[in-house]
Short mmCIF file of C-alpha atoms (C1' of nucleotides) in Angstrom, two decimals:
data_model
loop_
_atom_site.label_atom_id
_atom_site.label_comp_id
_atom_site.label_asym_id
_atom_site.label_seq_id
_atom_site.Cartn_x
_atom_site.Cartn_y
_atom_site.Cartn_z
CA UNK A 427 -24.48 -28.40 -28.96
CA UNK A 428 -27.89 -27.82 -30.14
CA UNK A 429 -28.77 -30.27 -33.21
CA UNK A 430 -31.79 -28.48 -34.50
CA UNK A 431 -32.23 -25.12 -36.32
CA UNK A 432 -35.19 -22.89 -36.88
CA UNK A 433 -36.02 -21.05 -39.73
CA UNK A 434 -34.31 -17.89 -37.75
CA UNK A 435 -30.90 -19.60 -37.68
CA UNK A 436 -31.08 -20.24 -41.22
CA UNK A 437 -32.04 -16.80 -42.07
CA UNK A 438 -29.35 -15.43 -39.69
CA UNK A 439 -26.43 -17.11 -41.51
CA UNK A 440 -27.72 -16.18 -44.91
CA UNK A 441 -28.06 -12.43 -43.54
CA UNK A 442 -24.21 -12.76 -42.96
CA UNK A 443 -23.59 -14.48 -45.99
CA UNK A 444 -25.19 -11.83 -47.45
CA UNK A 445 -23.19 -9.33 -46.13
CA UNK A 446 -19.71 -11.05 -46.75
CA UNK A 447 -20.45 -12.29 -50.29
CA UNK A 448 -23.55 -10.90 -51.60
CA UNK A 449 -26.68 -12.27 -53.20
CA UNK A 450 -25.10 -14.78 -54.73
CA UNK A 451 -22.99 -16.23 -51.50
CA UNK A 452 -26.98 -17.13 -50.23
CA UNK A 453 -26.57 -20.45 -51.36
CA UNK A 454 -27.75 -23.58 -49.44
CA UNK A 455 -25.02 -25.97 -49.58
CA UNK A 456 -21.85 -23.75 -48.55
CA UNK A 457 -24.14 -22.43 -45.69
CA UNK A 458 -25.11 -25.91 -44.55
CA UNK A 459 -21.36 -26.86 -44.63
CA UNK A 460 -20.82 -23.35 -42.25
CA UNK A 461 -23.81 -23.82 -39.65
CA UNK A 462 -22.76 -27.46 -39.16
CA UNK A 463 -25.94 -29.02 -41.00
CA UNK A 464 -26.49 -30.85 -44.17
CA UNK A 465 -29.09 -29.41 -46.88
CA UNK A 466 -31.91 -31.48 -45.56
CA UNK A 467 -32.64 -29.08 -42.95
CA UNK A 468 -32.57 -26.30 -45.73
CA UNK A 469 -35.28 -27.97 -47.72
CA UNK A 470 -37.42 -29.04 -44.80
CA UNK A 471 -37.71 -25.09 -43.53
CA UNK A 472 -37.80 -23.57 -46.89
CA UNK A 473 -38.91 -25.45 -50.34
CA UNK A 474 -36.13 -23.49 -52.26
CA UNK A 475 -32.96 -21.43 -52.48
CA UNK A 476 -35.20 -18.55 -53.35
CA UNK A 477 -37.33 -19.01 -50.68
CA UNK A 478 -34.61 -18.57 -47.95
CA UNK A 479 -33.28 -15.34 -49.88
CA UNK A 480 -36.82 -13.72 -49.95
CA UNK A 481 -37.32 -14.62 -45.78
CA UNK A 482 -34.27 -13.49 -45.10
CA UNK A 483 -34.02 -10.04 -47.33
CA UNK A 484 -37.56 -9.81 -45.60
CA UNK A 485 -36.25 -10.03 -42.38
CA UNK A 486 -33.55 -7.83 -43.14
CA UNK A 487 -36.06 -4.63 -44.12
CA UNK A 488 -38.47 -5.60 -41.25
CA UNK A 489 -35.90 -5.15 -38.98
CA UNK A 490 -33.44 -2.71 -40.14
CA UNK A 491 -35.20 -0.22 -42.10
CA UNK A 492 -37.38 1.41 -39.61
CA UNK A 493 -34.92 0.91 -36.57
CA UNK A 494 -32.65 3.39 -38.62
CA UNK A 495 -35.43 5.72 -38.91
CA UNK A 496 -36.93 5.70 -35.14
CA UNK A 497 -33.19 5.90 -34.11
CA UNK A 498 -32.71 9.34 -35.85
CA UNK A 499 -36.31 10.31 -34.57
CA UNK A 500 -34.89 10.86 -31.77
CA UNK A 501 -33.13 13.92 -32.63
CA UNK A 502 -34.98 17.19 -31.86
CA UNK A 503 -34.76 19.28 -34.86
CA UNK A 504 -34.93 18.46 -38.23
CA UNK A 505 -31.88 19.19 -39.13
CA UNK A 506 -29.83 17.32 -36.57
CA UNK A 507 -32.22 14.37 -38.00
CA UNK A 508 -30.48 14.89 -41.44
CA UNK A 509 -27.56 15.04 -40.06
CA UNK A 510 -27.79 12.18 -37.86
CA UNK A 511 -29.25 9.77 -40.54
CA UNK A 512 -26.24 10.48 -42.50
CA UNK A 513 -23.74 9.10 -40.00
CA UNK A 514 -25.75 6.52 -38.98
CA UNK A 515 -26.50 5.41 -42.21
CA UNK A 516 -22.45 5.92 -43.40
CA UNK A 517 -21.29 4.65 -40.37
CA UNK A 518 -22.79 0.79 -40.23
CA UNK A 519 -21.10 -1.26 -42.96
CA UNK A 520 -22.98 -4.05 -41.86
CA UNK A 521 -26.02 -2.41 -43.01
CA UNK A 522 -24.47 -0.51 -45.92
CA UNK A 523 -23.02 -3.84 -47.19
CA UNK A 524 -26.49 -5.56 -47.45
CA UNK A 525 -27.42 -2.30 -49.49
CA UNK A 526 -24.77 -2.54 -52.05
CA UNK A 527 -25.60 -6.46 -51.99
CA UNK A 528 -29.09 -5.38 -53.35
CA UNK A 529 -27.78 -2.65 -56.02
CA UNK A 530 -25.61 -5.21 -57.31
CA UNK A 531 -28.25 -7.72 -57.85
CA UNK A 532 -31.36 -5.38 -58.61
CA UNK A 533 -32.49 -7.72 -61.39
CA UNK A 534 -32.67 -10.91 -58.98
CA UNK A 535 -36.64 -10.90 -59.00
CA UNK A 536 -36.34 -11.86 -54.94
CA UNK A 537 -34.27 -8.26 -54.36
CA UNK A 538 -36.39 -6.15 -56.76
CA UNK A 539 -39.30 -5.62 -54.73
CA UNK A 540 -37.81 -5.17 -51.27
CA UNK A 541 -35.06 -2.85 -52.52
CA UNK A 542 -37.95 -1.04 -54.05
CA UNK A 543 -39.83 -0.86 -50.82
CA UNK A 544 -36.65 0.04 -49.33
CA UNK A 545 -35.59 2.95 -51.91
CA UNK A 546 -39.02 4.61 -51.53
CA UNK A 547 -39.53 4.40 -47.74
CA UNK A 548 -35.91 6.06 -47.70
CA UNK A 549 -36.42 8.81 -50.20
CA UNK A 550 -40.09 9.60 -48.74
CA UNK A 551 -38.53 10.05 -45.56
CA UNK A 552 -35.93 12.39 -46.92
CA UNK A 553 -38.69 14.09 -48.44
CA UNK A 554 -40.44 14.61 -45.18
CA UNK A 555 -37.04 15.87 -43.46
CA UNK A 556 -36.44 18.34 -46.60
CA UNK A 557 -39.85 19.66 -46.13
CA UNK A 558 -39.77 19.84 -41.89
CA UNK A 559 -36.43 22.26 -43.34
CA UNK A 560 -38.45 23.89 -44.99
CA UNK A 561 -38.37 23.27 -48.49
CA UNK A 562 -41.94 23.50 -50.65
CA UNK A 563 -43.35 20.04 -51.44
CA UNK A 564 -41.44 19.74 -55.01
CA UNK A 565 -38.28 21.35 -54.09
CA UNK A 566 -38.08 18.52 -50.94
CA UNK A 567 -38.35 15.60 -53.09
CA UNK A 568 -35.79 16.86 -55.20
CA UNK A 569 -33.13 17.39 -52.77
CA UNK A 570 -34.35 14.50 -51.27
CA UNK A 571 -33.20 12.44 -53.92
CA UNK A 572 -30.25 14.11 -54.49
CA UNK A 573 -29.56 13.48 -50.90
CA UNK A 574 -30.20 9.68 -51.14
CA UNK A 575 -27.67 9.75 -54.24
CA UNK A 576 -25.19 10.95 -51.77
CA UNK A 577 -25.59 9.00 -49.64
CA UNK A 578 -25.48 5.91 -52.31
CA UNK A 579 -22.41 7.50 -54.02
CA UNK A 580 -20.62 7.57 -50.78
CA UNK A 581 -21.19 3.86 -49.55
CA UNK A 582 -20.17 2.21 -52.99
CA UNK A 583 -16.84 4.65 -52.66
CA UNK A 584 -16.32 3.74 -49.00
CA UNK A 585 -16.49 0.59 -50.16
CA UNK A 586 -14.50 0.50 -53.64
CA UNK A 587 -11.99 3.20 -52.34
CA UNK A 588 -12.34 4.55 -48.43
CA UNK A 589 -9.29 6.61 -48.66
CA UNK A 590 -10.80 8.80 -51.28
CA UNK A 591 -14.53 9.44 -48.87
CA UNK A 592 -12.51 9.66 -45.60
CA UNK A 593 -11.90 13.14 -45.20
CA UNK A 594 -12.46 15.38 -43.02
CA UNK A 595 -15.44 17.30 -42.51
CA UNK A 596 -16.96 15.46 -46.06
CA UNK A 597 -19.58 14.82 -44.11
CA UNK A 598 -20.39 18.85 -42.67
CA UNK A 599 -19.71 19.69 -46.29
CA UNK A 600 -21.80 17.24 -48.06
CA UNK A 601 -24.62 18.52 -44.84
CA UNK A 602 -24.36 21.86 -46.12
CA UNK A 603 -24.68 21.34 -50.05
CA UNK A 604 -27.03 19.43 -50.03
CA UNK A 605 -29.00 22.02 -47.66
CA UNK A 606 -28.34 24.74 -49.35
CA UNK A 607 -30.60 27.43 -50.54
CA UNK A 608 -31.10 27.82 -54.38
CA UNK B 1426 -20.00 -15.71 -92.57
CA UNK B 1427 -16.57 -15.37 -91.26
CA UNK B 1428 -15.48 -18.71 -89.13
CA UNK B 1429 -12.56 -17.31 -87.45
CA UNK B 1430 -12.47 -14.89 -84.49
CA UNK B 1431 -10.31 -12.16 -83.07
CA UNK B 1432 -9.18 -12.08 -79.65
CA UNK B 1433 -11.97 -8.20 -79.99
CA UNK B 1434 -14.63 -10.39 -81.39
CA UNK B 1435 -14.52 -12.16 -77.83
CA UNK B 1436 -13.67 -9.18 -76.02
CA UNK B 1437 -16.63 -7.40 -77.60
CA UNK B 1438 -19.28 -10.14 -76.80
CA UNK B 1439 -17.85 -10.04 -73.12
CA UNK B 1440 -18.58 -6.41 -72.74
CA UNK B 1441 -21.99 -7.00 -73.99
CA UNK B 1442 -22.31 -9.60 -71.37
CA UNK B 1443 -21.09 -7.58 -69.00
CA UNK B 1444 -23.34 -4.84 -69.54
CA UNK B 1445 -26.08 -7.08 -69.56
CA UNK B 1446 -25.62 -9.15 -67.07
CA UNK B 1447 -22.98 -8.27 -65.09
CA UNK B 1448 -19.12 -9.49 -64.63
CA UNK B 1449 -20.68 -13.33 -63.58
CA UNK B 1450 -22.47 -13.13 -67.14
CA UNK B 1451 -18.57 -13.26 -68.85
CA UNK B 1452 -18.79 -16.94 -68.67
CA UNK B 1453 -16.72 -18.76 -71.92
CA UNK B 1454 -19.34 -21.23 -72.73
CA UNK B 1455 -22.60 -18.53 -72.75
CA UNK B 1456 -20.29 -16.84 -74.73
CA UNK B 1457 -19.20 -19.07 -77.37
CA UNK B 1458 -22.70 -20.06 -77.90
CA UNK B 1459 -23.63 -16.93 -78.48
CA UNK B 1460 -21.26 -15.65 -80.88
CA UNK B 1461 -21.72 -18.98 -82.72
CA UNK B 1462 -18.27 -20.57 -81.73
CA UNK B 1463 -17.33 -23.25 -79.16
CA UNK B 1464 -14.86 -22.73 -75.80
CA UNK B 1465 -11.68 -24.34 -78.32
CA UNK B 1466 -11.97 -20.67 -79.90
CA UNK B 1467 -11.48 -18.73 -76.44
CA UNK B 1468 -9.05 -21.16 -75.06
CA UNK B 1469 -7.12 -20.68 -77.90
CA UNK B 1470 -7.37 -16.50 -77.60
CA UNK B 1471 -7.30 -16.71 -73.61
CA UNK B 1472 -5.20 -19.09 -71.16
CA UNK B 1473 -8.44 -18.39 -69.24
CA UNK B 1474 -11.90 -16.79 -68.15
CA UNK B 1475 -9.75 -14.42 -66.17
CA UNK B 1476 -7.76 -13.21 -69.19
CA UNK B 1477 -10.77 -12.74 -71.29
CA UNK B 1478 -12.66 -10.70 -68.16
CA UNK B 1479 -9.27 -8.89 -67.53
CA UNK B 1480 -8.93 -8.11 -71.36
CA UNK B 1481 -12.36 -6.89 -71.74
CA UNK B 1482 -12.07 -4.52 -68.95
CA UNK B 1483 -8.82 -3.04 -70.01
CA UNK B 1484 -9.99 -2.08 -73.04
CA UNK B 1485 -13.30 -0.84 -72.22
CA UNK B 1486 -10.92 1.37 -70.01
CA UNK B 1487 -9.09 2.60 -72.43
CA UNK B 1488 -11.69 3.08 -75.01
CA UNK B 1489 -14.02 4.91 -72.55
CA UNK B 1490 -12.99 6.72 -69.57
CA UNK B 1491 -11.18 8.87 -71.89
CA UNK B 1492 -12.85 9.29 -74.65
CA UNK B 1493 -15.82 10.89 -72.18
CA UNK B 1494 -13.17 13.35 -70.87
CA UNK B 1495 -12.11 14.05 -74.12
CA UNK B 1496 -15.46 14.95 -74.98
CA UNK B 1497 -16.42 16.81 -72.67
CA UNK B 1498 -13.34 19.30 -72.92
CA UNK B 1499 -14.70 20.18 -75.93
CA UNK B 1500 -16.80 23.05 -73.72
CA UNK B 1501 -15.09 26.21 -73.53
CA UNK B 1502 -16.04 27.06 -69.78
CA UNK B 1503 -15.08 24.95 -66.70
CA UNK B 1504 -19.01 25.07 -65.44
CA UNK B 1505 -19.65 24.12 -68.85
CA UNK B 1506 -17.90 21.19 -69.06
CA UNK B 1507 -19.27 20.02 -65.43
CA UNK B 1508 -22.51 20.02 -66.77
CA UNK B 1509 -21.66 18.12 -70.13
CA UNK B 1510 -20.10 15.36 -68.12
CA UNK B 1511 -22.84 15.04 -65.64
CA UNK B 1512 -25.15 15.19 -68.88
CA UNK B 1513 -22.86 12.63 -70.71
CA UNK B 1514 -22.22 10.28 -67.96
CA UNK B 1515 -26.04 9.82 -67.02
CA UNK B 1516 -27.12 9.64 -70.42
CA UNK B 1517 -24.95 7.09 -71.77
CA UNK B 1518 -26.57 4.02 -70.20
CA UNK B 1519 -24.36 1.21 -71.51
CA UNK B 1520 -21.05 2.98 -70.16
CA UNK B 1521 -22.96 3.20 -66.59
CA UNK B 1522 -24.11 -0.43 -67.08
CA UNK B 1523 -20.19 -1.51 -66.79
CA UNK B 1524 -19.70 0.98 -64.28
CA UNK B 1525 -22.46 -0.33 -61.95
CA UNK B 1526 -21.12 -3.66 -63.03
CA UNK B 1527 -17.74 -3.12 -61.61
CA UNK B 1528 -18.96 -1.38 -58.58
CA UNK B 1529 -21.38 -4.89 -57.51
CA UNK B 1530 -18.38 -7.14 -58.22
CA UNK B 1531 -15.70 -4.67 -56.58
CA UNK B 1532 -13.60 -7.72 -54.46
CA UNK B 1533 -12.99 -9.74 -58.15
CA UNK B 1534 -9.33 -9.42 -58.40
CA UNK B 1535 -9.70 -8.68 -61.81
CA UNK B 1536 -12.09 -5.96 -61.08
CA UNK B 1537 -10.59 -4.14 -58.21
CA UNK B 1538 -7.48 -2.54 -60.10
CA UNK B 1539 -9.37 -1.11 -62.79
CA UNK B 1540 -12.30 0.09 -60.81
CA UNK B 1541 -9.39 1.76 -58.37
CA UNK B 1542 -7.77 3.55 -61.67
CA UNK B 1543 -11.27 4.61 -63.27
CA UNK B 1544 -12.17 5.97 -59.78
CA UNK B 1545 -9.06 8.25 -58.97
CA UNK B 1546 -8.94 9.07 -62.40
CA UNK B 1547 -12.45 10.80 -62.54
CA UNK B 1548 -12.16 12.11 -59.07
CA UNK B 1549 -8.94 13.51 -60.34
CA UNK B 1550 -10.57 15.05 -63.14
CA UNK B 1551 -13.34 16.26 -61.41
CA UNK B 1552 -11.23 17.51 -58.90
CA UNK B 1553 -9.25 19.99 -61.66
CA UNK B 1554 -12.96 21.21 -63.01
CA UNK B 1555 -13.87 22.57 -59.54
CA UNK B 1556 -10.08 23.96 -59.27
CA UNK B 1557 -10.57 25.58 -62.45
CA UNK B 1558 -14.11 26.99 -61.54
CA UNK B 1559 -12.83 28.81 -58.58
CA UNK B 1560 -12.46 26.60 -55.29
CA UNK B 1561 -8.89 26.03 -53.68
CA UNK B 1562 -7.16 22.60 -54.00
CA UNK B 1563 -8.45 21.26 -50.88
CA UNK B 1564 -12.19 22.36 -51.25
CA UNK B 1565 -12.25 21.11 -54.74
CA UNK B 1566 -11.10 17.84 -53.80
CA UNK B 1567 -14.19 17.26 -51.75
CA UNK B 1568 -16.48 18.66 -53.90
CA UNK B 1569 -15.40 16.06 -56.19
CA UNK B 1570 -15.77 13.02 -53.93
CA UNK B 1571 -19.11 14.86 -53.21
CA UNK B 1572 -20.10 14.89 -57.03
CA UNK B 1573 -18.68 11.74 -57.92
CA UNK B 1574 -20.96 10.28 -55.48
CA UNK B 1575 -23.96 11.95 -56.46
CA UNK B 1576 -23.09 10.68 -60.16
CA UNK B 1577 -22.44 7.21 -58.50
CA UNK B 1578 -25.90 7.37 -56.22
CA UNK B 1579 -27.72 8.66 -59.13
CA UNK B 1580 -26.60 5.83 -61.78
CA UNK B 1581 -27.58 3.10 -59.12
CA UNK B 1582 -31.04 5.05 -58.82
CA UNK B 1583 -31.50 5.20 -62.84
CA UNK B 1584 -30.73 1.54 -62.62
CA UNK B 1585 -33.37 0.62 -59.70
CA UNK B 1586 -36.26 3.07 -59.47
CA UNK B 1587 -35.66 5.02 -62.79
CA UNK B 1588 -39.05 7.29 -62.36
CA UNK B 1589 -37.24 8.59 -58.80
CA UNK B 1590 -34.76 9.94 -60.46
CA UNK B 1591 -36.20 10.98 -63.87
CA UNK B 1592 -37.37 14.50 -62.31
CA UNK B 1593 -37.43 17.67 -64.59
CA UNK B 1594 -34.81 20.00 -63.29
CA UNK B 1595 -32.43 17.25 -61.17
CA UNK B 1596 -29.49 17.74 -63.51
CA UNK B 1597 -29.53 21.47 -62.77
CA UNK B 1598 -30.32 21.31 -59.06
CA UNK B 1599 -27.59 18.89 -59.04
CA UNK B 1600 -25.21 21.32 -60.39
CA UNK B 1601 -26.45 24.11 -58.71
CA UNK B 1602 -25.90 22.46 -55.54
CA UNK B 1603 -22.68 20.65 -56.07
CA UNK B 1604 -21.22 24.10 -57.18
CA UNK B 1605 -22.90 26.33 -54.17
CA UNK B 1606 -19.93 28.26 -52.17
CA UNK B 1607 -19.78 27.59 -48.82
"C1'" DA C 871 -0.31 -27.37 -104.48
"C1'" DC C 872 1.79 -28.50 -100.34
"C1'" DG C 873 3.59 -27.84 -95.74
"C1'" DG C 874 3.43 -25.24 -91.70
"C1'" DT C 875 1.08 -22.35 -88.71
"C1'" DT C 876 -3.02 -20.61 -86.92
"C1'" DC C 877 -7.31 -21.37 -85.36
"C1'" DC C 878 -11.22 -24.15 -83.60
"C1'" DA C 879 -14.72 -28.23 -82.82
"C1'" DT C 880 -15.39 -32.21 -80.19
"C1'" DA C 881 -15.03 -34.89 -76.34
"C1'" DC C 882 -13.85 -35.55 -71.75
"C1'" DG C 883 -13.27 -35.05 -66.57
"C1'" DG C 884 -14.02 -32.12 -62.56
"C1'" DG C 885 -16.37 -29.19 -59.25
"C1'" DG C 886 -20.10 -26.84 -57.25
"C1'" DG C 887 -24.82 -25.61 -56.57
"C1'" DC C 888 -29.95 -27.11 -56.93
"C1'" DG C 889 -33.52 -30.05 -55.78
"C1'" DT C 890 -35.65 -34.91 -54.49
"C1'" DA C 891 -36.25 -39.17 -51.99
"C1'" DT C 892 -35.92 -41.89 -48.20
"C1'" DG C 893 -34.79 -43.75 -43.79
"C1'" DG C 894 -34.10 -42.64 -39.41
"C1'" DA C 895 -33.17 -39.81 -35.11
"C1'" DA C 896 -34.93 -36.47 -31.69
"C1'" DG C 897 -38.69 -34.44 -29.17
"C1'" DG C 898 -43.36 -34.12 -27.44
"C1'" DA C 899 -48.21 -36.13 -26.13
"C1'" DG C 900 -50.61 -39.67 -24.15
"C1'" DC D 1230 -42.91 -46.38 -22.79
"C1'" DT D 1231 -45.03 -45.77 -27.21
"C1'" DC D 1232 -46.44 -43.54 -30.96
"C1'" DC D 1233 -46.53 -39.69 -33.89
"C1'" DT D 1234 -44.72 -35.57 -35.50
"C1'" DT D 1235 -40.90 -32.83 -36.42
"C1'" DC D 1236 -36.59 -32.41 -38.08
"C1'" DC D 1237 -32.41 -33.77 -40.66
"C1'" DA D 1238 -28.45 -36.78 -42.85
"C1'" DT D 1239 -27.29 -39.37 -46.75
"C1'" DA D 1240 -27.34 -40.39 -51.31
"C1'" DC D 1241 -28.60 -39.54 -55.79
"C1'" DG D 1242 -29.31 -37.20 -60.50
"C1'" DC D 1243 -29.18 -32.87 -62.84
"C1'" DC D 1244 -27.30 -28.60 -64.88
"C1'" DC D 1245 -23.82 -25.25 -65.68
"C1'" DC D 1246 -19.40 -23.66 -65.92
"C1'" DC D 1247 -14.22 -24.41 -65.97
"C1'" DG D 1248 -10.28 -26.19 -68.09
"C1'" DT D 1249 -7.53 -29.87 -71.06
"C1'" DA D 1250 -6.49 -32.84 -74.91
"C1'" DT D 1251 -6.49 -33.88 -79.51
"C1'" DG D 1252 -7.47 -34.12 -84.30
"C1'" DG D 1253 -8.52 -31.58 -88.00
"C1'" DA D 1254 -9.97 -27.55 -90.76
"C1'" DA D 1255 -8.73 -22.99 -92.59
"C1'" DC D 1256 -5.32 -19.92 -94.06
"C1'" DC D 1257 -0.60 -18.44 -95.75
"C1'" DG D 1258 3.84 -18.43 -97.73
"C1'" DT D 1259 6.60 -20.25 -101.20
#
DNA sequence: ACGGTTCCATACGGGGGCGTATGGAAGGAG
DNA sequence: CTCCTTCCATACGCCCCCGTATGGAACCGT
């Protein structure tokens, strides 16, 4: 077995921590004790607790946010991009989890900014989709938010209560609501 | 000043903890400094931290989830009241405060039941409105998963990019949309 | 006013997470 | 092989929160 760990390895058990327990499970000594290491290691990769949450929320955006979106680029029409990014995005819990994580701990001045970065890039790229629809400029931004509520809404109820967000054809219905003429 | 506390003087310093700073904030010792006592006072009110959290949730459940129903039937029309409880609900800040709170610490065993019985009792509610406005049982349902979430998404948007969301007109889209026939 | 009950302050031990210091092992360069 | 750098284990002190024990103050009935 390998004695040494990079930075990476670090980040990678904190990323599941993360996802299991939220912010506050990204703590150095019960993730020591579950990679097999002591907190030296910790503290000779990163000077702080913080400073592993930051690399690894980092990490996280760099390479999850955009993967999502060149995914669903692959879609032809705009439309099947909307609806694509919606069951992608519903469908990994992994990723949804780490989402939720960051809602729940918005005031953590590590999550702030990158859930910030996050928000925007999302809702901007709604916007974008909205607009490819065909919606004017103003009218796209709204529905793109509303869309990004949705989509919100629906992870913290799959989440807090799946039975009541796992219905049938939710997903076609929330599709056509939330593309719906005025 | 009065030396002696009630079991709703703690109860009332918890919520405001809560709100604050979440369900890790209800901590007995922050607390007792605060309200100018010592832990002896809670320990004496509550075997435990659990029984104060647990007791400060109940009743903030059964002060509050009804009494915004109850308010909101005050509207004569069904599409009337759908828009005073979207109104209501994203206006009142503190009441989504707790409601966020409880969503970010959903796997507390304390937490779960009451965030399960606030849930299906809005849906439920939600679910009569769109009944009563003209949908069949089955369609109504999901429209009120589908507004529920947009309330949810919406709150957790207020909460982490406020001027996204803060968009002349997004109540009214919202409703507009939410209420579009298929 | 006095005796019992209700309430609470103080003091203590425990556990868990943070961060530091230090000695030493593992790996690479020569 | 040797030396130097890189990495990490151990041990320590600190803070914060939980929960318990105990003596005593405040309140109430009579």
């Amino acid at each position: 077995m390998r004695k040494r760990r990079t930075k990476d390895d670090w980040t990678d058990i904190a990323l599941r921590a993360l996802v299991e327990g939220g912010v506050a499970a990204v703590a150095v000594e019960p993730l020591a004790a579950r990679i097999g290491a002591t907190k030296g290691s910790a503290y000779w990769h990163f000077p702080n607790r913080d400073a592993l949450l930051t690399a690894t929320l980092e990490r996280w955006e760099r390479e999850h946010t955009e993967a999502v979106i060149a995914r669903v680029q692959a879609e032809p029409t705009p439309l099947g991009r909307l609806r694509r990014l919606f069951a992608v995005a519903l469908e990994d819990s992994r990723d949804n989890a780490v989402e939720l994580a960051l809602l729940a701990a918005k005031d953590d001045p590590a999550v702030a900014p990158v859930l910030r970065r996050v928000t925007d890039r999302r809702v901007d790229y709604l916007t974008d989709l909205f607009h490819d629809i065909g919606f004017p400029d103003d009218a796209a931004r709204g529905r793109a938010v509303l869309a990004y509520s949705a989509y919100l809404g629906q992870a913290q109820l799959l989440a807090a209560a799946p039975d009541l967000v796992r219905r049938r054809g939710l997903l076609d219905d929330t599709l056509a609501v939330v593309t719906a003429r005025g």
